[in-house]
CSV table of C-alpha atoms in Angstrom, one decimal:
chain,number,residue,atom,x,y,z
A,21,MET,CA,60.6,141.1,135.7
A,22,LEU,CA,62.4,143.7,134.4
A,23,PRO,CA,60.6,147.0,133.9
A,24,ILE,CA,58.4,148.1,131.0
A,25,MET,CA,60.6,150.9,129.1
A,26,GLN,CA,59.0,154.7,128.4
A,27,GLU,CA,57.9,154.4,124.9
A,28,ALA,CA,60.4,155.3,121.9
A,29,GLY,CA,62.9,157.4,121.8
A,30,ILE,CA,62.6,157.4,118.0
A,31,GLU,CA,59.9,157.5,116.4
A,32,LEU,CA,60.1,156.2,112.6
A,33,THR,CA,57.7,158.0,110.2
A,34,ALA,CA,56.0,155.3,107.0
A,35,HIS,CA,58.7,158.2,105.0
A,36,GLN,CA,61.9,157.4,106.6
A,37,ILE,CA,61.0,153.4,105.9
A,38,GLU,CA,60.1,154.2,102.6
A,39,ASN,CA,63.5,156.1,102.2
A,40,TRP,CA,65.7,154.3,104.4
A,41,PRO,CA,68.7,154.4,104.2
A,42,GLU,CA,68.6,157.8,103.1
A,43,ALA,CA,66.8,158.5,106.4
A,44,LYS,CA,69.5,156.4,108.4
A,45,ALA,CA,71.6,159.5,109.0
A,46,THR,CA,68.7,161.5,110.5
A,47,VAL,CA,67.6,159.2,112.8
A,48,MET,CA,70.8,157.1,114.2
A,49,SER,CA,73.2,159.5,115.7
A,50,PRO,CA,76.3,157.3,116.9
A,51,ASP,CA,76.2,159.1,120.7
A,52,HIS,CA,72.3,158.2,120.6
A,53,TRP,CA,73.2,154.5,121.0
A,54,ARG,CA,76.5,154.6,123.8
A,55,SER,CA,73.7,156.5,126.2
A,56,GLY,CA,72.4,153.5,128.4
A,57,LYS,CA,71.6,149.9,128.4
A,58,GLN,CA,68.3,150.6,127.0
A,59,THR,CA,66.7,151.9,123.7
A,60,ALA,CA,62.9,151.4,122.7
A,61,PHE,CA,61.6,153.2,118.6
A,62,SER,CA,58.6,153.3,117.2
A,63,LEU,CA,58.0,152.4,113.4
A,64,PRO,CA,54.8,152.1,111.7
A,65,SER,CA,53.3,148.5,111.0
A,66,LEU,CA,54.8,148.1,107.6
A,67,GLU,CA,56.7,145.0,106.1
A,68,ARG,CA,59.6,147.2,105.0
A,69,SER,CA,60.0,148.0,108.9
A,70,VAL,CA,61.5,144.8,109.8
A,71,PRO,CA,64.8,145.3,108.1
A,72,VAL,CA,64.6,149.2,109.0
A,73,CYS,CA,64.3,147.9,113.1
A,74,ARG,CA,67.2,145.3,112.7
A,75,ALA,CA,69.5,148.5,111.2
A,76,LEU,CA,68.5,150.0,114.7
A,77,ALA,CA,69.4,147.2,116.8
A,78,ARG,CA,72.7,146.7,115.1
A,79,ALA,CA,73.2,150.4,115.7
A,80,TRP,CA,72.6,149.8,119.7
A,81,LEU,CA,74.0,146.3,119.7
A,82,ASP,CA,77.5,148.2,118.0
A,83,GLY,CA,76.9,151.0,120.6
A,84,GLN,CA,76.8,148.1,123.9
A,85,GLN,CA,79.7,146.8,122.2
A,86,ILE,CA,77.6,143.5,122.0
A,87,GLN,CA,79.9,142.1,119.1
A,88,ALA,CA,79.9,138.1,119.7
A,89,ASP,CA,78.2,137.4,116.1
A,90,ASP,CA,75.8,134.3,117.3
A,91,THR,CA,74.8,137.0,120.3
A,92,ARG,CA,73.7,139.3,117.5
A,93,TYR,CA,72.2,136.9,115.2
A,94,LEU,CA,69.7,135.6,117.4
A,95,ILE,CA,69.3,139.4,119.3
A,96,LEU,CA,68.6,140.4,115.8
A,97,LEU,CA,66.5,137.2,115.0
A,98,THR,CA,64.5,137.3,117.8
A,99,LEU,CA,63.6,140.7,117.1
A,100,SER,CA,62.4,140.6,113.3
A,101,GLU,CA,60.3,137.5,114.2
A,102,LEU,CA,58.7,139.8,117.2
A,103,VAL,CA,58.3,142.7,114.5
A,104,THR,CA,56.5,140.4,111.8
A,105,ASN,CA,54.6,139.0,113.7
A,106,ALA,CA,53.2,142.4,115.6
A,107,ILE,CA,52.7,143.2,112.3
A,108,GLN,CA,51.1,141.1,110.0
A,109,HIS,CA,48.4,139.8,112.9
A,110,SER,CA,48.1,142.9,115.2
A,111,GLY,CA,46.3,145.2,112.8
A,112,ALA,CA,47.9,148.3,115.2
A,113,LEU,CA,49.4,151.4,113.4
A,114,ARG,CA,52.9,151.3,115.2
A,115,VAL,CA,55.3,148.4,117.3
A,116,THR,CA,57.5,149.7,119.9
A,117,CYS,CA,60.6,147.9,120.0
A,118,ARG,CA,62.4,148.2,123.0
A,119,LEU,CA,65.9,146.6,123.7
A,120,ARG,CA,67.3,146.1,127.2
A,121,ARG,CA,70.8,145.1,128.5
A,122,SER,CA,71.4,143.3,132.0
A,123,ALA,CA,74.7,142.0,132.9
A,124,HIS,CA,74.3,138.9,131.3
A,125,GLN,CA,71.4,139.6,128.6
A,126,VAL,CA,69.4,141.6,126.8
A,127,ARG,CA,65.5,141.4,126.8
A,128,ILE,CA,63.9,142.4,123.9
A,129,GLU,CA,60.3,143.6,123.6
A,130,VAL,CA,58.1,144.2,120.5
A,131,HIS,CA,54.7,146.1,121.6
A,132,ASP,CA,52.0,145.9,119.0
A,133,GLY,CA,49.5,148.9,120.2
A,134,GLY,CA,46.3,146.4,120.0
A,135,GLY,CA,44.0,146.8,116.8
A,136,THR,CA,42.3,143.7,117.3
A,137,PRO,CA,41.6,140.4,119.8
A,138,TRP,CA,45.0,138.6,118.3
A,139,VAL,CA,47.2,137.8,120.6
A,140,THR,CA,49.9,135.8,119.7
A,141,ARG,CA,50.2,132.2,120.5
A,142,ARG,CA,53.3,129.7,119.7
A,143,ARG,CA,52.3,126.9,117.4
A,144,TYR,CA,53.3,124.0,116.2
A,145,PRO,CA,53.0,123.7,112.1
A,146,ASP,CA,53.3,120.4,110.4
A,147,HIS,CA,56.5,119.9,108.4
A,148,GLY,CA,54.6,121.0,105.0
A,149,GLN,CA,53.2,124.4,106.5
A,150,GLU,CA,55.2,127.5,105.4
A,151,ASN,CA,54.6,130.0,108.0
A,152,GLY,CA,54.3,129.7,111.5
A,153,ARG,CA,57.3,128.7,113.2
A,154,GLY,CA,58.4,132.1,114.6
A,155,LEU,CA,57.5,132.2,118.0
A,156,GLU,CA,58.6,128.1,117.9
A,157,LEU,CA,62.1,129.6,117.0
A,158,VAL,CA,62.2,132.4,119.6
A,159,ALA,CA,60.9,129.3,122.3
A,160,LYS,CA,64.1,127.3,121.7
A,161,SER,CA,66.4,129.8,120.9
A,162,CYS,CA,65.8,132.1,123.7
A,163,LEU,CA,66.1,131.4,128.3
A,164,GLN,CA,62.8,132.9,128.2
A,165,TRP,CA,59.9,134.3,126.1
A,166,GLY,CA,56.3,135.3,126.9
A,167,ARG,CA,52.8,137.7,126.3
A,168,ARG,CA,51.1,140.1,127.9
A,169,THR,CA,47.5,142.0,127.1
A,170,GLU,CA,48.3,145.4,127.8
A,171,THR,CA,45.9,147.9,129.1
A,172,ASP,CA,45.6,150.0,125.5
A,173,ASP,CA,44.7,146.4,124.6
A,174,GLY,CA,47.9,145.6,122.6
A,175,CYS,CA,50.2,142.5,123.5
A,176,THR,CA,53.5,142.8,124.3
A,177,VAL,CA,55.8,139.9,123.3
A,178,TRP,CA,58.9,139.2,124.6
A,179,ALA,CA,62.4,137.5,125.0
A,180,THR,CA,65.6,137.4,126.7
A,181,VAL,CA,69.1,136.2,125.1
A,182,PRO,CA,72.0,135.7,126.9
A,183,LEU,CA,75.3,137.6,126.4
A,184,SER,CA,77.5,134.4,126.3
A,185,THR,CA,76.2,131.5,124.5
A,186,CYS,CA,78.8,130.0,126.4
A,187,ALA,CA,76.3,130.0,129.4
A,188,PRO,CA,74.4,127.4,131.0
A,189,VAL,CA,71.1,129.1,130.8
A,190,GLY,CA,70.2,127.9,134.3
A,191,CYS,CA,72.9,129.9,135.5
A,192,LEU,CA,72.2,132.7,134.3
A,193,PRO,CA,69.4,135.1,136.3
A,194,GLN,CA,65.9,135.3,135.8
A,195,PRO,CA,64.0,138.9,134.4
């Protein structure tokens, strides 16, 4: 398993989230995204944080020169699902998103910081249900996914996405 990354390198405020994309220039320096194989950002637990989180992830993917549309789509979809779950279910004031690239995959982690005893679980909704498919989608789309409770009573949900959609899953190294 990849080590847990340090806390967020970028911390956004509710004001920045509400004033996105005007606030974009104050937090998204192009040099920041090329500087390493990992990034982390902390956002307030607001619905509006989800598209901002995707924008930050897109900038990091650009800096990492991850251009394959299928790979980018899967990373952004997975991140959106995990951030949405953390915001809707945790009761935490902030969520922290971490992205880390290795030779063959990107690991996505979303930490909710606690707030409730809720721990994310994969559900199997009926066809008529409108919600509850996020983790099912993540589980079917990613190499691996999992969750762990943290010492701050928070929950971290993680998933790994292959960098090559053509590579057989069994041939990729495990985190």
